[in-house]
Amino acid sequence: MAVLSQHWIGRLLILAAVLLAPWTILLAFRLPAEHTSQHWDAAWVGFDLALTATVAATALGVHRRMLWTHTPAAIAATLLVTDAWFDNLLASGMREHVEAALEAGLVELPLALICLWIAANTARAIDAVDAARAALPQRSE
């Protein structure tokens, strides 16, 4: 049964990828170059809350030595790259473009790379935290 469902899941994902290509081309022609949006603030606040939650879950997972840490780390990396993309693409004026580029280059993309490394190397990340803890001077109580 599991093999059958894996077979169909794989086919479904291939179909989705094949259908996304013409859909993306269609959007390139149909979407306006400019668009005014209601709830712009709510969209970005919601996005940043999700980003905050995944980065916090990654930090908590590494700190508590949880093997599920790869999941929020991968999600956080994806959201960080997405944030950098949209910040730069939607910037208006020189000041916003410079700010978005600096945020992407100095914060979002480096943090995304760290999260990707954690996602791919969760056990090593946890071991690195353990080694750092062991190197700290012990408190006497």
GROMACS .gro file of N, CA and C in nm:
model
  423
    1MET      N    1   0.082  -0.120   0.000
    1MET     CA    2   0.000   0.000   0.000
    1MET      C    3   0.086   0.126   0.000
    2ALA      N    4   0.193   0.127   0.083
    2ALA     CA    5   0.279   0.245   0.091
    2ALA      C    6   0.348   0.271  -0.042
    3VAL      N    7   0.391   0.165  -0.111
    3VAL     CA    8   0.456   0.182  -0.241
    3VAL      C    9   0.359   0.242  -0.341
    4LEU      N   10   0.235   0.196  -0.340
    4LEU     CA   11   0.135   0.249  -0.431
    4LEU      C   12   0.111   0.397  -0.406
    5SER      N   13   0.098   0.436  -0.280
    5SER     CA   14   0.073   0.577  -0.251
    5SER      C   15   0.195   0.662  -0.285
    6GLN      N   16   0.317   0.611  -0.262
    6GLN     CA   17   0.437   0.684  -0.302
    6GLN      C   18   0.440   0.701  -0.453
    7HIS      N   19   0.399   0.599  -0.525
    7HIS     CA   20   0.395   0.605  -0.671
    7HIS      C   21   0.301   0.716  -0.716
    8TRP      N   22   0.182   0.721  -0.659
    8TRP     CA   23   0.084   0.822  -0.699
    8TRP      C   24   0.122   0.961  -0.652
    9ILE      N   25   0.183   0.970  -0.535
    9ILE     CA   26   0.227   1.101  -0.487
    9ILE      C   27   0.334   1.157  -0.581
   10GLY      N   28   0.427   1.072  -0.622
   10GLY     CA   29   0.529   1.116  -0.717
   10GLY      C   30   0.469   1.162  -0.848
   11ARG      N   31   0.374   1.086  -0.900
   11ARG     CA   32   0.308   1.125  -1.025
   11ARG      C   33   0.231   1.256  -1.009
   12LEU      N   34   0.164   1.271  -0.896
   12LEU     CA   35   0.088   1.393  -0.871
   12LEU      C   36   0.179   1.515  -0.867
   13LEU      N   37   0.294   1.501  -0.802
   13LEU     CA   38   0.389   1.612  -0.796
   13LEU      C   39   0.448   1.644  -0.933
   14ILE      N   40   0.475   1.543  -1.013
   14ILE     CA   41   0.523   1.567  -1.150
   14ILE      C   42   0.417   1.641  -1.229
   15LEU      N   43   0.293   1.599  -1.218
   15LEU     CA   44   0.183   1.666  -1.288
   15LEU      C   45   0.172   1.812  -1.243
   16ALA      N   46   0.183   1.835  -1.113
   16ALA     CA   47   0.176   1.973  -1.061
   16ALA      C   48   0.288   2.058  -1.119
   17ALA      N   49   0.409   2.003  -1.125
   17ALA     CA   50   0.522   2.077  -1.181
   17ALA      C   51   0.501   2.108  -1.328
   18VAL      N   52   0.449   2.010  -1.402
   18VAL     CA   53   0.423   2.030  -1.545
   18VAL      C   54   0.316   2.137  -1.566
   19LEU      N   55   0.213   2.138  -1.483
   19LEU     CA   56   0.105   2.236  -1.496
   19LEU      C   57   0.147   2.375  -1.449
   20LEU      N   58   0.240   2.382  -1.356
   20LEU     CA   59   0.285   2.512  -1.308
   20LEU      C   60   0.360   2.591  -1.415
   21ALA      N   61   0.429   2.525  -1.504
   21ALA     CA   62   0.505   2.595  -1.608
   21ALA      C   63   0.414   2.680  -1.697
   22PRO      N   64   0.309   2.624  -1.760
   22PRO     CA   65   0.223   2.709  -1.843
   22PRO      C   66   0.145   2.811  -1.759
   23TRP      N   67   0.110   2.775  -1.637
   23TRP     CA   68   0.040   2.869  -1.549
   23TRP      C   69   0.128   2.992  -1.523
   24THR      N   70   0.257   2.970  -1.500
   24THR     CA   71   0.349   3.080  -1.476
   24THR      C   72   0.362   3.168  -1.600
   25ILE      N   73   0.368   3.107  -1.716
   25ILE     CA   74   0.375   3.183  -1.842
   25ILE      C   75   0.247   3.265  -1.859
   26LEU      N   76   0.133   3.205  -1.831
   26LEU     CA   77   0.006   3.276  -1.840
   26LEU      C   78   0.005   3.396  -1.747
   27LEU      N   79   0.051   3.379  -1.625
   27LEU     CA   80   0.056   3.490  -1.530
   27LEU      C   81   0.147   3.602  -1.579
   28ALA      N   82   0.256   3.566  -1.643
   28ALA     CA   83   0.348   3.667  -1.694
   28ALA      C   84   0.279   3.760  -1.792
   29PHE      N   85   0.183   3.709  -1.866
   29PHE     CA   86   0.111   3.791  -1.963
   29PHE      C   87  -0.014   3.856  -1.905
   30ARG      N   88  -0.077   3.792  -1.808
   30ARG     CA   89  -0.204   3.841  -1.754
   30ARG      C   90  -0.191   3.942  -1.642
   31LEU      N   91  -0.091   3.927  -1.558
   31LEU     CA   92  -0.081   4.014  -1.441
   31LEU      C   93  -0.036   4.154  -1.479
   32PRO      N   94  -0.094   4.255  -1.413
   32PRO     CA   95  -0.050   4.391  -1.440
   32PRO      C   96   0.089   4.415  -1.380
   33ALA      N   97   0.162   4.510  -1.437
   33ALA     CA   98   0.294   4.543  -1.385
   33ALA      C   99   0.284   4.610  -1.248
   34GLU      N  100   0.174   4.680  -1.224
   34GLU     CA  101   0.151   4.746  -1.095
   34GLU      C  102   0.017   4.702  -1.040
   35HIS      N  103   0.010   4.698  -0.907
   35HIS     CA  104  -0.115   4.656  -0.842
   35HIS      C  105  -0.121   4.720  -0.704
   36THR      N  106  -0.234   4.777  -0.672
   36THR     CA  107  -0.255   4.832  -0.538
   36THR      C  108  -0.330   4.727  -0.458
   37SER      N  109  -0.285   4.706  -0.337
   37SER     CA  110  -0.342   4.598  -0.258
   37SER      C  111  -0.398   4.649  -0.126
   38GLN      N  112  -0.515   4.599  -0.091
   38GLN     CA  113  -0.568   4.623   0.043
   38GLN      C  114  -0.502   4.522   0.135
   39HIS      N  115  -0.491   4.558   0.259
   39HIS     CA  116  -0.435   4.469   0.363
   39HIS      C  117  -0.288   4.436   0.339
   40TRP      N  118  -0.216   4.527   0.272
   40TRP     CA  119  -0.073   4.509   0.248
   40TRP      C  120   0.000   4.488   0.380
   41ASP      N  121  -0.036   4.569   0.479
   41ASP     CA  122   0.029   4.559   0.610
   41ASP      C  123   0.002   4.423   0.675
   42ALA      N  124  -0.121   4.377   0.668
   42ALA     CA  125  -0.156   4.248   0.729
   42ALA      C  126  -0.083   4.133   0.659
   43ALA      N  127  -0.069   4.143   0.528
   43ALA     CA  128   0.002   4.038   0.454
   43ALA      C  129   0.147   4.029   0.501
   44TRP      N  130   0.216   4.142   0.513
   44TRP     CA  131   0.356   4.141   0.553
   44TRP      C  132   0.374   4.105   0.700
   45VAL      N  133   0.284   4.156   0.786
   45VAL     CA  134   0.294   4.121   0.928
   45VAL      C  135   0.271   3.971   0.946
   46GLY      N  136   0.172   3.916   0.876
   46GLY     CA  137   0.147   3.772   0.884
   46GLY      C  138   0.264   3.691   0.834
   47PHE      N  139   0.323   3.735   0.723
   47PHE     CA  140   0.439   3.666   0.669
   47PHE      C  141   0.555   3.670   0.769
   48ASP      N  142   0.581   3.788   0.824
   48ASP     CA  143   0.692   3.801   0.919
   48ASP      C  144   0.666   3.725   1.049
   49LEU      N  145   0.540   3.712   1.090
   49LEU     CA  146   0.509   3.629   1.206
   49LEU      C  147   0.541   3.482   1.178
   50ALA      N  148   0.507   3.435   1.059
   50ALA     CA  149   0.540   3.297   1.021
   50ALA      C  150   0.692   3.278   1.017
   51LEU      N  151   0.762   3.376   0.962
   51LEU     CA  152   0.908   3.371   0.956
   51LEU      C  153   0.967   3.368   1.097
   52THR      N  154   0.917   3.453   1.184
   52THR     CA  155   0.964   3.456   1.323
   52THR      C  156   0.941   3.322   1.392
   53ALA      N  157   0.823   3.266   1.371
   53ALA     CA  158   0.790   3.138   1.434
   53ALA      C  159   0.882   3.026   1.387
   54THR      N  160   0.914   3.023   1.258
   54THR     CA  161   0.999   2.915   1.208
   54THR      C  162   1.145   2.931   1.252
   55VAL      N  163   1.193   3.055   1.257
   55VAL     CA  164   1.329   3.078   1.306
   55VAL      C  165   1.336   3.043   1.455
   56ALA      N  166   1.234   3.083   1.531
   56ALA     CA  167   1.231   3.049   1.674
   56ALA      C  168   1.222   2.898   1.695
   57ALA      N  169   1.141   2.830   1.615
   57ALA     CA  170   1.129   2.684   1.627
   57ALA      C  171   1.262   2.617   1.594
   58THR      N  172   1.333   2.671   1.496
   58THR     CA  173   1.465   2.616   1.461
   58THR      C  174   1.561   2.634   1.578
   59ALA      N  175   1.565   2.754   1.634
   59ALA     CA  176   1.653   2.781   1.747
   59ALA      C  177   1.619   2.692   1.866
   60LEU      N  178   1.492   2.680   1.895
   60LEU     CA  179   1.447   2.595   2.006
   60LEU      C  180   1.483   2.448   1.980
   61GLY      N  181   1.464   2.405   1.857
   61GLY     CA  182   1.496   2.267   1.822
   61GLY      C  183   1.643   2.235   1.839
   62VAL      N  184   1.729   2.327   1.795
   62VAL     CA  185   1.874   2.305   1.811
   62VAL      C  186   1.909   2.309   1.960
   63HIS      N  187   1.856   2.407   2.030
   63HIS     CA  188   1.885   2.423   2.173
   63HIS      C  189   1.843   2.301   2.254
   64ARG      N  190   1.728   2.246   2.219
   64ARG     CA  191   1.675   2.132   2.295
   64ARG      C  192   1.714   1.997   2.235
   65ARG      N  193   1.796   2.001   2.130
   65ARG     CA  194   1.847   1.878   2.067
   65ARG      C  195   1.736   1.794   2.005
   66MET      N  196   1.643   1.857   1.937
   66MET     CA  197   1.529   1.787   1.878
   66MET      C  198   1.561   1.748   1.733
   67LEU      N  199   1.536   1.623   1.700
   67LEU     CA  200   1.566   1.576   1.565
   67LEU      C  201   1.469   1.628   1.460
   68TRP      N  202   1.357   1.686   1.500
   68TRP     CA  203   1.262   1.745   1.405
   68TRP      C  204   1.306   1.883   1.357
   69THR      N  205   1.419   1.930   1.406
   69THR     CA  206   1.466   2.066   1.377
   69THR      C  207   1.483   2.092   1.228
   70HIS      N  208   1.509   1.989   1.150
   70HIS     CA  209   1.529   2.009   1.006
   70HIS      C  210   1.405   2.068   0.938
   71THR      N  211   1.287   2.038   0.990
   71THR     CA  212   1.164   2.087   0.927
   71THR      C  213   1.149   2.238   0.940
   72PRO      N  214   1.149   2.295   1.062
   72PRO     CA  215   1.138   2.441   1.067
   72PRO      C  216   1.259   2.511   1.006
   73ALA      N  217   1.376   2.448   1.010
   73ALA     CA  218   1.494   2.509   0.948
   73ALA      C  219   1.476   2.523   0.797
   74ALA      N  220   1.424   2.419   0.733
   74ALA     CA  221   1.400   2.426   0.588
   74ALA      C  222   1.291   2.528   0.555
   75ILE      N  223   1.187   2.533   0.637
   75ILE     CA  224   1.080   2.631   0.615
   75ILE      C  225   1.134   2.772   0.635
   76ALA      N  226   1.212   2.792   0.741
   76ALA     CA  227   1.269   2.925   0.767
   76ALA      C  228   1.358   2.969   0.652
   77ALA      N  229   1.441   2.880   0.601
   77ALA     CA  230   1.528   2.914   0.488
   77ALA      C  231   1.445   2.957   0.367
   78THR      N  232   1.340   2.883   0.340
   78THR     CA  233   1.253   2.916   0.227
   78THR      C  234   1.187   3.052   0.247
   79LEU      N  235   1.137   3.077   0.366
   79LEU     CA  236   1.072   3.206   0.394
   79LEU      C  237   1.171   3.322   0.389
   80LEU      N  238   1.293   3.300   0.437
   80LEU     CA  239   1.394   3.406   0.432
   80LEU      C  240   1.431   3.443   0.289
   81VAL      N  241   1.448   3.344   0.203
   81VAL     CA  242   1.478   3.372   0.062
   81VAL      C  243   1.359   3.441  -0.004
   82THR      N  244   1.239   3.395   0.027
   82THR     CA  245   1.118   3.457  -0.027
   82THR      C  246   1.107   3.601   0.020
   83ASP      N  247   1.137   3.626   0.146
   83ASP     CA  248   1.132   3.762   0.200
   83ASP      C  249   1.232   3.851   0.127
   84ALA      N  250   1.354   3.803   0.108
   84ALA     CA  251   1.455   3.881   0.036
   84ALA      C  252   1.410   3.911  -0.107
   85TRP      N  253   1.354   3.810  -0.172
   85TRP     CA  254   1.307   3.825  -0.310
   85TRP      C  255   1.202   3.935  -0.319
   86PHE      N  256   1.097   3.925  -0.238
   86PHE     CA  257   0.989   4.022  -0.246
   86PHE      C  258   1.030   4.159  -0.196
   87ASP      N  259   1.112   4.166  -0.091
   87ASP     CA  260   1.160   4.297  -0.045
   87ASP      C  261   1.232   4.370  -0.157
   88ASN      N  262   1.317   4.299  -0.230
   88ASN     CA  263   1.394   4.362  -0.337
   88ASN      C  264   1.309   4.391  -0.460
   89LEU      N  265   1.221   4.300  -0.493
   89LEU     CA  266   1.138   4.318  -0.612
   89LEU      C  267   1.033   4.427  -0.593
   90LEU      N  268   0.982   4.441  -0.473
   90LEU     CA  269   0.874   4.536  -0.448
   90LEU      C  270   0.922   4.669  -0.392
   91ALA      N  271   1.052   4.685  -0.377
   91ALA     CA  272   1.106   4.812  -0.327
   91ALA      C  273   1.074   4.924  -0.425
   92SER      N  274   1.048   5.041  -0.368
   92SER     CA  275   1.014   5.157  -0.450
   92SER      C  276   1.106   5.272  -0.411
   93GLY      N  277   1.180   5.321  -0.505
   93GLY     CA  278   1.273   5.430  -0.475
   93GLY      C  279   1.409   5.378  -0.433
   94MET      N  280   1.509   5.464  -0.446
   94MET     CA  281   1.647   5.426  -0.419
   94MET      C  282   1.667   5.382  -0.274
   95ARG      N  283   1.610   5.455  -0.179
   95ARG     CA  284   1.629   5.421  -0.038
   95ARG      C  285   1.577   5.281  -0.007
   96GLU      N  286   1.458   5.249  -0.054
   96GLU     CA  287   1.402   5.115  -0.030
   96GLU      C  288   1.484   5.007  -0.098
   97HIS      N  289   1.534   5.036  -0.219
   97HIS     CA  290   1.616   4.936  -0.290
   97HIS      C  291   1.746   4.908  -0.214
   98VAL      N  292   1.810   5.014  -0.166
   98VAL     CA  293   1.935   4.997  -0.090
   98VAL      C  294   1.908   4.921   0.039
   99GLU      N  295   1.802   4.960   0.110
   99GLU     CA  296   1.766   4.893   0.236
   99GLU      C  297   1.736   4.744   0.212
  100ALA      N  298   1.659   4.715   0.109
  100ALA     CA  299   1.624   4.575   0.079
  100ALA      C  300   1.748   4.494   0.041
  101ALA      N  301   1.838   4.554  -0.037
  101ALA     CA  302   1.960   4.484  -0.077
  101ALA      C  303   2.050   4.457   0.044
  102LEU      N  304   2.061   4.556   0.132
  102LEU     CA  305   2.143   4.537   0.253
  102LEU      C  306   2.083   4.430   0.344
  103GLU      N  307   1.952   4.435   0.364
  103GLU     CA  308   1.886   4.333   0.447
  103GLU      C  309   1.907   4.193   0.389
  104ALA      N  310   1.892   4.183   0.257
  104ALA     CA  311   1.909   4.053   0.192
  104ALA      C  312   2.053   4.003   0.207
  105GLY      N  313   2.148   4.089   0.176
  105GLY     CA  314   2.288   4.048   0.176
  105GLY      C  315   2.349   4.027   0.314
  106LEU      N  316   2.302   4.105   0.411
  106LEU     CA  317   2.362   4.098   0.544
  106LEU      C  318   2.284   4.014   0.645
  107VAL      N  319   2.155   3.995   0.621
  107VAL     CA  320   2.073   3.926   0.721
  107VAL      C  321   2.000   3.805   0.660
  108GLU      N  322   1.908   3.832   0.568
  108GLU     CA  323   1.816   3.727   0.522
  108GLU      C  324   1.886   3.611   0.452
  109LEU      N  325   1.971   3.639   0.355
  109LEU     CA  326   2.036   3.530   0.281
  109LEU      C  327   2.140   3.455   0.365
  110PRO      N  328   2.224   3.525   0.444
  110PRO     CA  329   2.314   3.448   0.531
  110PRO      C  330   2.239   3.361   0.632
  111LEU      N  331   2.131   3.415   0.690
  111LEU     CA  332   2.052   3.336   0.784
  111LEU      C  333   1.985   3.218   0.713
  112ALA      N  334   1.942   3.240   0.589
  112ALA     CA  335   1.883   3.130   0.511
  112ALA      C  336   1.987   3.019   0.489
  113LEU      N  337   2.110   3.057   0.459
  113LEU     CA  338   2.216   2.956   0.441
  113LEU      C  339   2.242   2.878   0.570
  114ILE      N  340   2.241   2.948   0.682
  114ILE     CA  341   2.258   2.879   0.811
  114ILE      C  342   2.144   2.781   0.834
  115CYS      N  343   2.021   2.827   0.807
  115CYS     CA  344   1.905   2.739   0.825
  115CYS      C  345   1.911   2.619   0.731
  116LEU      N  346   1.955   2.641   0.607
  116LEU     CA  347   1.970   2.528   0.514
  116LEU      C  348   2.074   2.430   0.565
  117TRP      N  349   2.184   2.482   0.618
  117TRP     CA  350   2.286   2.393   0.673
  117TRP      C  351   2.229   2.313   0.789
  118ILE      N  352   2.154   2.380   0.877
  118ILE     CA  353   2.092   2.309   0.990
  118ILE      C  354   1.995   2.203   0.939
  119ALA      N  355   1.916   2.238   0.838
  119ALA     CA  356   1.819   2.142   0.782
  119ALA      C  357   1.890   2.018   0.727
  120ALA      N  358   2.004   2.039   0.662
  120ALA     CA  359   2.076   1.928   0.602
  120ALA      C  360   2.166   1.855   0.701
  121ASN      N  361   2.199   1.920   0.812
  121ASN     CA  362   2.296   1.865   0.908
  121ASN      C  363   2.246   1.881   1.051
  122THR      N  364   2.123   1.844   1.077
  122THR     CA  365   2.064   1.867   1.209
  122THR      C  366   2.148   1.805   1.320
  123ALA      N  367   2.188   1.682   1.305
  123ALA     CA  368   2.266   1.616   1.410
  123ALA      C  369   2.398   1.689   1.434
  124ARG      N  370   2.465   1.734   1.328
  124ARG     CA  371   2.591   1.807   1.344
  124ARG      C  372   2.568   1.942   1.410
  125ALA      N  373   2.457   2.009   1.378
  125ALA     CA  374   2.426   2.137   1.441
  125ALA      C  375   2.404   2.119   1.591
  126ILE      N  376   2.332   2.015   1.626
  126ILE     CA  377   2.308   1.985   1.768
  126ILE      C  378   2.440   1.952   1.838
  127ASP      N  379   2.526   1.873   1.773
  127ASP     CA  380   2.657   1.841   1.830
  127ASP      C  381   2.741   1.967   1.850
  128ALA      N  382   2.733   2.061   1.754
  128ALA     CA  383   2.809   2.186   1.765
  128ALA      C  384   2.763   2.267   1.885
  129VAL      N  385   2.633   2.270   1.908
  129VAL     CA  386   2.580   2.341   2.026
  129VAL      C  387   2.628   2.272   2.153
  130ASP      N  388   2.624   2.140   2.155
  130ASP     CA  389   2.672   2.065   2.272
  130ASP      C  390   2.819   2.095   2.298
  131ALA      N  391   2.901   2.099   2.194
  131ALA     CA  392   3.043   2.127   2.209
  131ALA      C  393   3.065   2.268   2.262
  132ALA      N  394   2.987   2.364   2.212
  132ALA     CA  395   2.999   2.502   2.260
  132ALA      C  396   2.959   2.512   2.407
  133ARG      N  397   2.854   2.440   2.445
  133ARG     CA  398   2.812   2.440   2.586
  133ARG      C  399   2.921   2.380   2.675
  134ALA      N  400   2.982   2.273   2.628
  134ALA     CA  401   3.086   2.206   2.707
  134ALA      C  402   3.208   2.297   2.726
  135ALA      N  403   3.233   2.385   2.629
  135ALA     CA  404   3.349   2.473   2.637
  135ALA      C  405   3.326   2.593   2.729
  136LEU      N  406   3.202   2.620   2.764
  136LEU     CA  407   3.172   2.732   2.853
  136LEU      C  408   3.217   2.701   2.995
  137PRO      N  409   3.263   2.803   3.066
  137PRO     CA  410   3.299   2.779   3.207
  137PRO      C  411   3.174   2.740   3.286
  138GLN      N  412   3.190   2.644   3.375
  138GLN     CA  413   3.077   2.596   3.455
  138GLN      C  414   3.052   2.693   3.570
  139ARG      N  415   2.923   2.718   3.597
  139ARG     CA  416   2.885   2.805   3.708
  139ARG      C  417   2.887   2.723   3.837
  140SER      N  418   2.934   2.784   3.940
  140SER     CA  419   2.927   2.716   4.070
  140SER      C  420   2.809   2.774   4.146
  141GLU      N  421   2.737   2.686   4.211
  141GLU     CA  422   2.617   2.732   4.281
  141GLU      C  423   2.629   2.713   4.428
   0.00000   0.00000   0.00000
